[in-house]
Amino acid sequence: MTAAPSLPLGTWLRVFARLFAVQGSYNYEAMIGNGIAFAAEPAFRLLPGGRDGEAYRAAMARHSRYFNAHPYLAALAVGALVRAELDGENPDRVERFRTACCGPMGAAGDRLVWAGWLPFCSALGLLAFGLGLSAASVLLVFVGTYNVGHVALRAWGLRAGYREGLKVASALGSPVLRTGPLHVARALAAVAGAALPLVLARVHAASPGSMALALALAAILGAGLARWQARVDGWQVGVSLLLLFFIYTVVR
Amino acid sequence: MIDPGTVTALTIVGAVVGLDFVSFPQAMLSRPLVAASLGGAICGDLGIGLLLGVLLECFALETMPFGASRYPEWGPASVAAGALAAIPGDRELAARMLPFAVLAGLGAAMIGGLTLVWLRRINLSVAGRYREELAAGDASAVIAVHRMGMVVDFGRAGAVTALFVLTLLPIREVLQDRLDTVDGVTSAAVVGVIAVGVAGSAVWKVVHTAKGFAWYVLAGLAAGLLMTLTT
């Protein structure tokens, strides 16, 4: 594969900024397809003929069609598709790539971000609260940590996608996506394990005896919900218990 | 009675965090931890807003936004719930109000999630109006569809927040005089136990397939319990 043609810095920045709005017109037909075309559009201006050229219009038409992936890993797809268009790849090959990469990019992103990084950062925020940090510090810990990973993932995706072009499947095997979820899950286990008793202690500022009872009840509830997770949703049980308690406090 | 300036501020913040959830920029300002804190801060009590945000965050751990599945929308709901919990100068009443505020936040998040389905249908209808231009590769159509989607989402989130605030705050006024059965400490404890129990099971669901996860949980738990006992 030839080296990727260099893109002007302004084009990189415009494409990168637009990636944050890739789901801006999310719908049940094209999913994030329109967002892919929207994000890649500044780079397509570099195609032969510029904005008035046939290549530009053909690329915009191709990429505003159906596409679905995890929004952060869509950066990987946008990078690869921009490279493919600028390299003048065969449209049929581009179309096959678009179809093939939706599933893996969705699954990898869900595992790493929604089932890993986000709950980890939530747990970190809860830990900061449990440790008695100020409100501003708690928010900074949560939002700051999350977005370091968030922005880095989008930036890495765009660069890796552009570097590899349609051979970007190798990027999906990178350590970040392959073993990252395992490490994040372990970190989440440790941080949540520390955070939850501290959160309960801070919410329930009471005597050690009643604190021990509260911890035991929370542990029993958590274990029960985990045991029967296939049959019931934990939050629905939580809402039901809360509703019963609320009715008791109002009606008695 | 809540003043129009506060309702406006809550509506704008609700619109911003609602936009953040899906459309732009997904920086997790829409998570309960942040949104409820903002709601509480606008109504004069950042601390109670944060506390409510922590409790709602425990529930939110159970409902991550996987793929195109339907999920609760936490942003506007958490802003409204944070405002609901904030009763400046009366922490005891605020603590008694916690069960209602959490329930209201959870219910509002469900309703907010339904409005996301409507948003996607509206986006589809807008894209349908530009079908020919999009098929022809007209960049102005791509940008118009995208801008419209974000404007509608911003408006939707603001409207939903205003609706929650204007509906829930009068209910709080009615409830204030009826919440004298259970004291604030007990109310907070019950909500805390339920929230932490739900969060514990949610974390277990995520981590239990990771090799050696139990050791990490135990290590964390030991550290957490030690700090609980010593602080």
Short mmCIF file of C-alpha atoms in Angstrom, two decimals:
data_model
loop_
_atom_site.label_atom_id
_atom_site.label_comp_id
_atom_site.label_asym_id
_atom_site.label_seq_id
_atom_site.Cartn_x
_atom_site.Cartn_y
_atom_site.Cartn_z
CA MET A 1 0.00 0.00 0.00
CA THR A 2 1.31 3.47 -0.84
CA ALA A 3 1.80 6.04 1.93
CA ALA A 4 -1.28 8.06 2.80
CA PRO A 5 -1.35 11.48 1.10
CA SER A 6 -0.99 14.19 3.73
CA LEU A 7 -4.10 16.18 4.57
CA PRO A 8 -3.98 19.90 5.44
CA LEU A 9 -4.22 20.52 9.20
CA GLY A 10 -7.43 22.51 8.72
CA THR A 11 -9.06 19.52 7.03
CA TRP A 12 -8.02 17.16 9.84
CA LEU A 13 -9.44 19.54 12.44
CA ARG A 14 -12.72 20.04 10.58
CA VAL A 15 -13.24 16.30 10.12
CA PHE A 16 -12.28 15.63 13.76
CA ALA A 17 -14.63 18.31 15.09
CA ARG A 18 -17.51 17.01 12.99
CA LEU A 19 -16.99 13.49 14.33
CA PHE A 20 -18.38 14.65 17.67
CA ALA A 21 -21.69 15.27 15.89
CA VAL A 22 -21.69 12.04 13.89
CA GLN A 23 -25.05 11.02 15.42
CA GLY A 24 -26.68 14.43 14.86
CA SER A 25 -29.27 13.12 12.40
CA TYR A 26 -29.51 9.53 13.71
CA ASN A 27 -32.58 7.80 12.30
CA TYR A 28 -33.95 4.29 11.85
CA GLU A 29 -33.18 4.11 8.11
CA ALA A 30 -29.70 5.52 7.47
CA MET A 31 -28.69 5.25 11.16
CA ILE A 32 -25.47 7.36 11.31
CA GLY A 33 -24.98 7.31 7.52
CA ASN A 34 -25.72 10.99 7.08
CA GLY A 35 -23.31 11.74 9.93
CA ILE A 36 -20.52 9.83 8.18
CA ALA A 37 -20.95 11.96 5.06
CA PHE A 38 -21.21 15.11 7.22
CA ALA A 39 -17.95 14.29 9.04
CA ALA A 40 -15.98 13.26 5.95
CA GLU A 41 -17.19 16.15 3.77
CA PRO A 42 -14.27 18.55 4.45
CA ALA A 43 -11.83 15.88 3.21
CA PHE A 44 -13.93 15.08 0.13
CA ARG A 45 -13.39 18.69 -1.00
CA LEU A 46 -9.84 17.55 -1.87
CA LEU A 47 -11.13 15.11 -4.51
CA PRO A 48 -10.46 15.99 -8.17
CA GLY A 49 -12.70 18.88 -9.23
CA GLY A 50 -13.28 20.07 -5.66
CA ARG A 51 -16.82 20.74 -4.45
CA ASP A 52 -18.11 21.00 -7.99
CA GLY A 53 -16.53 17.76 -9.14
CA GLU A 54 -18.28 14.51 -9.96
CA ALA A 55 -16.03 12.58 -7.55
CA TYR A 56 -17.13 14.80 -4.64
CA ARG A 57 -20.82 14.33 -5.38
CA ALA A 58 -20.41 10.58 -5.88
CA ALA A 59 -18.57 10.25 -2.56
CA MET A 60 -21.20 12.30 -0.71
CA ALA A 61 -23.98 10.17 -2.20
CA ARG A 62 -22.21 6.92 -1.28
CA HIS A 63 -21.49 7.86 2.30
CA SER A 64 -24.83 9.40 3.26
CA ARG A 65 -26.43 5.96 2.87
CA TYR A 66 -26.98 3.47 5.68
CA PHE A 67 -24.11 3.02 8.08
CA ASN A 68 -24.02 1.93 11.68
CA ALA A 69 -21.19 1.61 14.17
CA HIS A 70 -20.31 2.72 17.64
CA PRO A 71 -20.18 6.55 17.42
CA TYR A 72 -16.60 6.77 18.71
CA LEU A 73 -15.27 4.04 16.42
CA ALA A 74 -17.07 5.70 13.51
CA ALA A 75 -13.87 7.78 13.46
CA LEU A 76 -12.02 4.67 12.30
CA ALA A 77 -14.51 4.22 9.46
CA VAL A 78 -14.42 7.90 8.48
CA GLY A 79 -10.60 7.84 8.33
CA ALA A 80 -10.62 4.68 6.21
CA LEU A 81 -13.36 5.93 3.87
CA VAL A 82 -11.65 9.30 3.33
CA ARG A 83 -8.42 7.49 2.46
CA ALA A 84 -10.26 5.12 0.10
CA GLU A 85 -11.95 8.00 -1.73
CA LEU A 86 -8.74 10.02 -2.02
CA ASP A 87 -6.93 6.90 -3.30
CA GLY A 88 -9.64 6.49 -5.94
CA GLU A 89 -10.66 3.01 -4.75
CA ASN A 90 -13.27 1.10 -6.74
CA PRO A 91 -16.76 2.15 -5.47
CA ASP A 92 -17.88 -1.48 -5.23
CA ARG A 93 -14.96 -2.23 -2.92
CA VAL A 94 -15.78 0.83 -0.80
CA GLU A 95 -19.39 -0.33 -0.55
CA ARG A 96 -18.34 -3.83 0.51
CA PHE A 97 -16.08 -2.34 3.16
CA ARG A 98 -18.91 -0.18 4.49
CA THR A 99 -21.14 -3.23 4.80
CA ALA A 100 -18.48 -5.41 6.39
CA CYS A 101 -17.19 -3.03 9.06
CA CYS A 102 -20.52 -2.02 10.66
CA GLY A 103 -20.85 -5.08 12.91
CA PRO A 104 -17.28 -5.31 14.23
CA MET A 105 -17.04 -1.55 14.88
CA GLY A 106 -20.34 -1.59 16.75
CA ALA A 107 -19.45 -4.60 18.89
CA ALA A 108 -15.89 -3.46 19.68
CA GLY A 109 -17.07 0.04 20.68
CA ASP A 110 -19.90 -1.25 22.83
CA ARG A 111 -17.56 -3.57 24.69
CA LEU A 112 -14.84 -0.99 25.22
CA VAL A 113 -16.90 2.14 25.90
CA TRP A 114 -20.47 1.38 27.02
CA ALA A 115 -19.57 -1.78 28.95
CA GLY A 116 -16.13 -0.64 30.05
CA TRP A 117 -14.89 2.91 30.03
CA LEU A 118 -18.19 4.62 30.89
CA PRO A 119 -19.07 2.43 33.90
CA PHE A 120 -15.44 2.64 35.05
CA CYS A 121 -15.53 6.45 34.97
CA SER A 122 -18.92 6.42 36.71
CA ALA A 123 -17.45 4.23 39.44
CA LEU A 124 -14.49 6.59 39.68
CA GLY A 125 -16.89 9.51 40.13
CA LEU A 126 -18.77 7.56 42.82
CA LEU A 127 -15.46 6.81 44.54
CA ALA A 128 -14.54 10.50 44.51
CA PHE A 129 -17.92 11.26 46.10
CA GLY A 130 -17.49 8.49 48.66
CA LEU A 131 -14.06 9.81 49.60
CA GLY A 132 -15.63 13.16 50.41
CA LEU A 133 -14.17 15.22 47.59
CA SER A 134 -15.87 18.52 46.80
CA ALA A 135 -18.69 18.56 44.23
CA ALA A 136 -16.50 20.30 41.66
CA SER A 137 -13.75 17.70 42.14
CA VAL A 138 -16.20 14.81 41.77
CA LEU A 139 -17.51 16.24 38.50
CA LEU A 140 -14.00 16.96 37.27
CA VAL A 141 -12.85 13.40 38.05
CA PHE A 142 -15.79 11.91 36.16
CA VAL A 143 -16.03 14.25 33.15
CA GLY A 144 -12.27 14.78 32.88
CA THR A 145 -11.29 11.11 33.02
CA TYR A 146 -14.07 10.04 30.68
CA ASN A 147 -13.23 12.60 28.05
CA VAL A 148 -9.50 11.90 28.06
CA GLY A 149 -10.41 8.40 26.86
CA HIS A 150 -13.24 9.59 24.65
CA VAL A 151 -11.27 12.21 22.73
CA ALA A 152 -8.18 9.97 22.50
CA LEU A 153 -10.24 7.10 21.06
CA ARG A 154 -11.79 9.31 18.38
CA ALA A 155 -8.40 10.82 17.48
CA TRP A 156 -6.71 7.40 17.34
CA GLY A 157 -9.59 6.05 15.22
CA LEU A 158 -9.36 8.84 12.66
CA ARG A 159 -5.57 8.55 12.34
CA ALA A 160 -5.54 4.73 12.24
CA GLY A 161 -8.40 4.63 9.75
CA TYR A 162 -6.71 7.10 7.43
CA ARG A 163 -3.35 5.35 7.74
CA GLU A 164 -4.72 1.87 6.96
CA GLY A 165 -7.48 2.73 4.50
CA LEU A 166 -9.67 -0.24 3.61
CA LYS A 167 -7.19 -2.53 5.41
CA VAL A 168 -8.29 -1.03 8.69
CA ALA A 169 -9.42 -4.43 9.99
CA SER A 170 -5.91 -4.74 11.45
CA ALA A 171 -6.62 -1.69 13.62
CA LEU A 172 -9.59 -3.56 15.10
CA GLY A 173 -7.05 -6.08 16.40
CA SER A 174 -5.03 -3.43 18.21
CA PRO A 175 -4.34 -3.98 21.94
CA VAL A 176 -6.69 -1.10 22.82
CA LEU A 177 -9.69 -2.91 21.35
CA ARG A 178 -8.57 -6.51 21.92
CA THR A 179 -7.44 -6.55 25.54
CA GLY A 180 -8.60 -3.08 26.60
CA PRO A 181 -12.07 -4.24 27.70
CA LEU A 182 -10.56 -6.91 29.98
CA HIS A 183 -8.27 -4.43 31.75
CA VAL A 184 -11.04 -1.86 32.05
CA ALA A 185 -13.42 -4.50 33.48
CA ARG A 186 -10.86 -5.45 36.13
CA ALA A 187 -10.27 -1.81 37.02
CA LEU A 188 -14.04 -1.30 37.18
CA ALA A 189 -14.37 -4.30 39.54
CA ALA A 190 -11.77 -2.87 41.91
CA VAL A 191 -12.97 0.75 41.80
CA ALA A 192 -16.66 -0.15 42.17
CA GLY A 193 -15.80 -2.53 45.00
CA ALA A 194 -14.19 0.34 46.87
CA ALA A 195 -16.72 3.00 45.84
CA LEU A 196 -20.04 1.41 46.73
CA PRO A 197 -19.49 0.99 50.52
CA LEU A 198 -18.07 4.52 50.68
CA VAL A 199 -21.05 5.94 48.78
CA LEU A 200 -23.45 4.21 51.16
CA ALA A 201 -21.49 5.53 54.12
CA ARG A 202 -21.66 9.09 52.81
CA VAL A 203 -25.36 8.89 51.92
CA HIS A 204 -26.18 7.23 55.22
CA ALA A 205 -24.20 9.25 57.74
CA ALA A 206 -25.24 7.22 60.79
CA SER A 207 -23.94 4.98 63.60
CA PRO A 208 -21.56 2.06 62.78
CA GLY A 209 -24.28 -0.44 63.75
CA SER A 210 -26.88 0.87 61.34
CA MET A 211 -24.17 1.33 58.70
CA ALA A 212 -23.30 -2.37 58.96
CA LEU A 213 -26.99 -3.22 58.56
CA ALA A 214 -27.29 -0.94 55.53
CA LEU A 215 -24.20 -2.53 53.95
CA ALA A 216 -25.57 -6.02 54.57
CA LEU A 217 -28.95 -5.15 53.05
CA ALA A 218 -27.33 -3.58 49.99
CA ALA A 219 -25.11 -6.65 49.57
CA ILE A 220 -28.11 -9.01 49.82
CA LEU A 221 -30.07 -6.93 47.29
CA GLY A 222 -27.11 -6.73 44.91
CA ALA A 223 -26.40 -10.47 45.17
CA GLY A 224 -30.08 -11.30 44.63
CA LEU A 225 -30.33 -9.08 41.56
CA ALA A 226 -27.10 -10.55 40.15
CA ARG A 227 -28.38 -14.09 40.81
CA TRP A 228 -31.67 -13.46 39.01
CA GLN A 229 -30.34 -11.10 36.34
CA ALA A 230 -31.75 -13.27 33.54
CA ARG A 231 -35.27 -12.96 34.95
CA VAL A 232 -35.46 -9.40 36.25
CA ASP A 233 -33.91 -6.04 35.51
CA GLY A 234 -32.19 -4.68 38.59
CA TRP A 235 -33.38 -1.12 38.12
CA GLN A 236 -37.01 -2.25 37.80
CA VAL A 237 -36.77 -4.08 41.13
CA GLY A 238 -35.09 -1.00 42.59
CA VAL A 239 -37.87 1.26 41.34
CA SER A 240 -40.52 -1.09 42.76
CA LEU A 241 -38.87 -1.12 46.19
CA LEU A 242 -38.46 2.64 46.12
CA LEU A 243 -42.09 3.11 45.13
CA LEU A 244 -43.25 0.92 48.02
CA PHE A 245 -41.12 2.93 50.44
CA PHE A 246 -42.35 6.23 49.02
CA ILE A 247 -45.99 5.15 49.34
CA TYR A 248 -45.27 4.11 52.93
CA THR A 249 -43.77 7.51 53.76
CA VAL A 250 -46.72 9.40 52.29
CA VAL A 251 -49.69 7.23 53.14
CA ARG A 252 -48.94 6.07 56.68
CA MET B 1 -43.27 28.84 43.59
CA ILE B 2 -40.41 28.61 41.11
CA ASP B 3 -39.54 31.80 39.27
CA PRO B 4 -39.45 32.04 35.44
CA GLY B 5 -35.72 32.81 35.44
CA THR B 6 -34.94 29.52 37.17
CA VAL B 7 -37.25 27.57 34.84
CA THR B 8 -35.48 29.17 31.86
CA ALA B 9 -32.03 28.32 33.22
CA LEU B 10 -33.09 24.72 33.92
CA THR B 11 -34.59 24.46 30.43
CA ILE B 12 -31.41 25.70 28.73
CA VAL B 13 -29.18 23.39 30.78
CA GLY B 14 -31.60 20.51 30.11
CA ALA B 15 -31.43 21.24 26.37
CA VAL B 16 -27.62 21.26 26.43
CA VAL B 17 -27.30 17.99 28.34
CA GLY B 18 -30.06 16.44 26.21
CA LEU B 19 -28.16 17.36 23.05
CA ASP B 20 -25.01 15.91 24.58
CA PHE B 21 -26.59 12.50 25.12
CA VAL B 22 -26.73 11.40 21.46
CA SER B 23 -26.25 14.26 19.01
CA PHE B 24 -23.31 16.35 20.18
CA PRO B 25 -20.69 15.89 21.71
CA GLN B 26 -21.37 12.84 23.93
CA ALA B 27 -19.06 14.21 26.63
CA MET B 28 -21.31 12.60 29.27
CA LEU B 29 -22.65 15.90 30.56
CA SER B 30 -25.95 14.06 30.29
CA ARG B 31 -25.02 11.52 32.98
CA PRO B 32 -27.01 11.93 36.22
CA LEU B 33 -23.84 12.72 38.18
CA VAL B 34 -23.37 15.90 36.15
CA ALA B 35 -26.91 16.83 35.11
CA ALA B 36 -28.48 16.47 38.57
CA SER B 37 -25.64 18.50 40.08
CA LEU B 38 -26.33 21.28 37.58
CA GLY B 39 -30.06 21.17 38.37
CA GLY B 40 -29.35 21.35 42.09
CA ALA B 41 -26.84 24.16 41.64
CA ILE B 42 -29.30 26.27 39.64
CA CYS B 43 -31.84 25.85 42.43
CA GLY B 44 -29.34 26.82 45.13
CA ASP B 45 -27.99 23.52 46.47
CA LEU B 46 -25.16 21.89 44.49
CA GLY B 47 -24.50 19.39 47.29
CA ILE B 48 -27.96 17.84 47.30
CA GLY B 49 -27.96 17.88 43.48
CA LEU B 50 -24.72 15.89 43.52
CA LEU B 51 -26.14 13.47 46.10
CA LEU B 52 -29.17 12.88 43.89
CA GLY B 53 -26.87 12.53 40.89
CA VAL B 54 -24.89 9.83 42.70
CA LEU B 55 -28.07 7.91 43.53
CA LEU B 56 -29.39 8.15 39.96
CA GLU B 57 -25.95 7.23 38.58
CA CYS B 58 -26.19 3.96 40.54
CA PHE B 59 -29.39 3.15 38.62
CA ALA B 60 -27.93 4.45 35.34
CA LEU B 61 -25.13 1.86 35.57
CA GLU B 62 -27.82 -0.71 34.73
CA THR B 63 -28.91 0.96 31.49
CA MET B 64 -26.05 1.62 29.10
CA PRO B 65 -26.90 2.91 25.59
CA PHE B 66 -26.00 -0.18 23.56
CA GLY B 67 -26.54 0.08 19.80
CA ALA B 68 -29.99 1.11 18.63
CA SER B 69 -31.70 -0.30 21.75
CA ARG B 70 -34.20 1.82 23.66
CA TYR B 71 -32.78 3.27 26.83
CA PRO B 72 -33.66 5.96 29.36
CA GLU B 73 -32.52 9.49 28.68
CA TRP B 74 -30.89 10.70 31.86
CA GLY B 75 -29.96 14.32 31.08
CA PRO B 76 -33.17 16.38 31.20
CA ALA B 77 -34.66 14.02 33.80
CA SER B 78 -31.66 14.44 36.08
CA VAL B 79 -31.67 18.24 35.73
CA ALA B 80 -35.34 18.29 36.79
CA ALA B 81 -34.76 15.78 39.60
CA GLY B 82 -31.78 17.78 40.87
CA ALA B 83 -33.98 20.88 40.98
CA LEU B 84 -36.63 18.88 42.79
CA ALA B 85 -34.24 17.71 45.49
CA ALA B 86 -32.76 21.15 46.12
CA ILE B 87 -34.51 22.85 49.02
CA PRO B 88 -31.96 25.47 50.14
CA GLY B 89 -31.72 25.88 53.90
CA ASP B 90 -33.65 22.72 54.78
CA ARG B 91 -31.45 19.63 54.36
CA GLU B 92 -33.80 17.54 56.54
CA LEU B 93 -36.74 18.13 54.19
CA ALA B 94 -34.45 17.65 51.19
CA ALA B 95 -33.40 14.25 52.59
CA ARG B 96 -37.03 13.27 53.13
CA MET B 97 -37.72 14.29 49.55
CA LEU B 98 -34.98 11.99 48.16
CA PRO B 99 -37.22 8.93 47.49
CA PHE B 100 -39.63 11.09 45.49
CA ALA B 101 -36.84 12.90 43.66
CA VAL B 102 -35.13 9.62 42.67
CA LEU B 103 -38.43 8.07 41.58
CA ALA B 104 -39.30 11.19 39.61
CA GLY B 105 -35.86 11.15 37.97
CA LEU B 106 -36.22 7.50 36.99
CA GLY B 107 -39.74 7.99 35.61
CA ALA B 108 -38.74 11.12 33.72
CA ALA B 109 -35.73 9.29 32.24
CA MET B 110 -38.07 6.63 30.85
CA ILE B 111 -40.31 9.29 29.31
CA GLY B 112 -37.27 11.10 27.93
CA GLY B 113 -36.17 7.84 26.30
CA LEU B 114 -39.51 7.65 24.48
CA THR B 115 -39.01 11.13 23.05
CA LEU B 116 -35.71 9.93 21.53
CA VAL B 117 -37.73 7.45 19.47
CA TRP B 118 -39.88 10.34 18.23
CA LEU B 119 -36.73 12.33 17.45
CA ARG B 120 -35.40 9.51 15.27
CA ARG B 121 -38.71 9.36 13.43
CA ILE B 122 -38.62 13.12 12.85
CA ASN B 123 -35.03 12.82 11.59
CA LEU B 124 -36.17 10.10 9.21
CA SER B 125 -38.99 12.28 7.93
CA VAL B 126 -36.61 15.22 7.40
CA ALA B 127 -34.16 12.96 5.53
CA GLY B 128 -37.08 11.69 3.45
CA ARG B 129 -37.81 15.22 2.27
CA TYR B 130 -34.25 15.47 0.94
CA ARG B 131 -34.13 11.93 -0.48
CA GLU B 132 -33.39 12.92 -4.09
CA GLU B 133 -30.77 15.51 -3.16
CA LEU B 134 -29.01 13.04 -0.83
CA ALA B 135 -28.99 10.37 -3.53
CA ALA B 136 -27.45 12.90 -5.91
CA GLY B 137 -24.66 13.71 -3.43
CA ASP B 138 -25.82 17.25 -2.66
CA ALA B 139 -23.66 18.33 0.30
CA SER B 140 -26.03 21.12 1.28
CA ALA B 141 -28.76 18.50 1.80
CA VAL B 142 -26.47 16.40 4.01
CA ILE B 143 -25.67 19.46 6.13
CA ALA B 144 -29.30 20.63 6.25
CA VAL B 145 -30.52 17.22 7.46
CA HIS B 146 -27.79 17.15 10.07
CA ARG B 147 -28.38 20.68 11.34
CA MET B 148 -32.13 20.09 11.53
CA GLY B 149 -31.56 16.92 13.55
CA MET B 150 -29.48 18.76 16.12
CA VAL B 151 -31.83 21.75 16.33
CA VAL B 152 -34.83 19.46 16.87
CA ASP B 153 -32.92 17.47 19.50
CA PHE B 154 -31.95 20.66 21.35
CA GLY B 155 -35.56 21.87 21.29
CA ARG B 156 -36.90 18.47 22.30
CA ALA B 157 -34.56 18.21 25.30
CA GLY B 158 -35.41 21.74 26.42
CA ALA B 159 -39.14 21.14 26.11
CA VAL B 160 -38.91 17.85 27.98
CA THR B 161 -36.93 19.50 30.79
CA ALA B 162 -39.42 22.36 31.10
CA LEU B 163 -42.29 19.89 31.16
CA PHE B 164 -40.66 17.84 33.93
CA VAL B 165 -39.82 20.92 36.00
CA LEU B 166 -43.27 22.49 35.66
CA THR B 167 -45.00 19.20 36.45
CA LEU B 168 -42.84 17.91 39.28
CA LEU B 169 -42.21 21.05 41.32
CA PRO B 170 -45.90 21.65 42.12
CA ILE B 171 -46.14 18.00 43.22
CA ARG B 172 -43.19 18.62 45.55
CA GLU B 173 -45.06 21.57 47.08
CA VAL B 174 -48.00 19.29 47.86
CA LEU B 175 -45.77 16.52 49.25
CA GLN B 176 -43.69 18.75 51.53
CA ASP B 177 -46.29 18.73 54.29
CA ARG B 178 -46.97 15.01 54.06
CA LEU B 179 -43.44 13.66 54.43
CA ASP B 180 -43.27 13.64 58.22
CA THR B 181 -43.60 9.88 58.76
CA VAL B 182 -39.98 8.95 58.11
CA ASP B 183 -37.03 11.15 59.06
CA GLY B 184 -34.43 12.32 56.57
CA VAL B 185 -31.64 9.97 57.75
CA THR B 186 -33.83 6.88 57.29
CA SER B 187 -35.11 8.11 53.92
CA ALA B 188 -31.57 8.64 52.67
CA ALA B 189 -30.49 5.25 54.03
CA VAL B 190 -33.30 3.35 52.30
CA VAL B 191 -32.67 5.07 48.96
CA GLY B 192 -28.92 4.53 49.40
CA VAL B 193 -29.31 0.80 50.11
CA ILE B 194 -31.52 0.28 47.06
CA ALA B 195 -29.29 2.37 44.78
CA VAL B 196 -26.06 0.69 45.91
CA GLY B 197 -27.67 -2.76 45.61
CA VAL B 198 -28.75 -2.03 42.03
CA ALA B 199 -25.32 -0.59 41.18
CA GLY B 200 -23.59 -3.63 42.65
CA SER B 201 -25.57 -6.03 40.48
CA ALA B 202 -25.05 -3.79 37.42
CA VAL B 203 -21.29 -3.84 37.91
CA TRP B 204 -21.33 -7.61 38.42
CA LYS B 205 -23.15 -8.04 35.08
CA VAL B 206 -20.37 -6.14 33.33
CA VAL B 207 -17.34 -7.64 35.05
CA HIS B 208 -18.28 -11.25 35.86
CA THR B 209 -16.96 -12.58 32.53
CA ALA B 210 -13.53 -10.98 33.07
CA LYS B 211 -10.92 -13.52 34.18
CA GLY B 212 -10.08 -13.15 37.87
CA PHE B 213 -12.69 -10.45 38.43
CA ALA B 214 -13.58 -11.71 41.92
CA TRP B 215 -10.10 -10.88 43.25
CA TYR B 216 -10.37 -7.33 41.96
CA VAL B 217 -13.83 -6.91 43.51
CA LEU B 218 -12.61 -8.31 46.83
CA ALA B 219 -9.52 -6.08 46.84
CA GLY B 220 -11.66 -3.02 46.10
CA LEU B 221 -14.27 -4.03 48.64
CA ALA B 222 -11.65 -4.54 51.34
CA ALA B 223 -10.19 -1.11 50.65
CA GLY B 224 -13.64 0.50 50.60
CA LEU B 225 -14.74 -1.15 53.85
CA LEU B 226 -11.47 -0.24 55.55
CA MET B 227 -11.88 3.39 54.55
CA THR B 228 -15.53 3.32 55.64
CA LEU B 229 -14.55 2.10 59.07
CA THR B 230 -11.65 4.50 59.50
CA THR B 231 -13.28 7.70 58.25
#
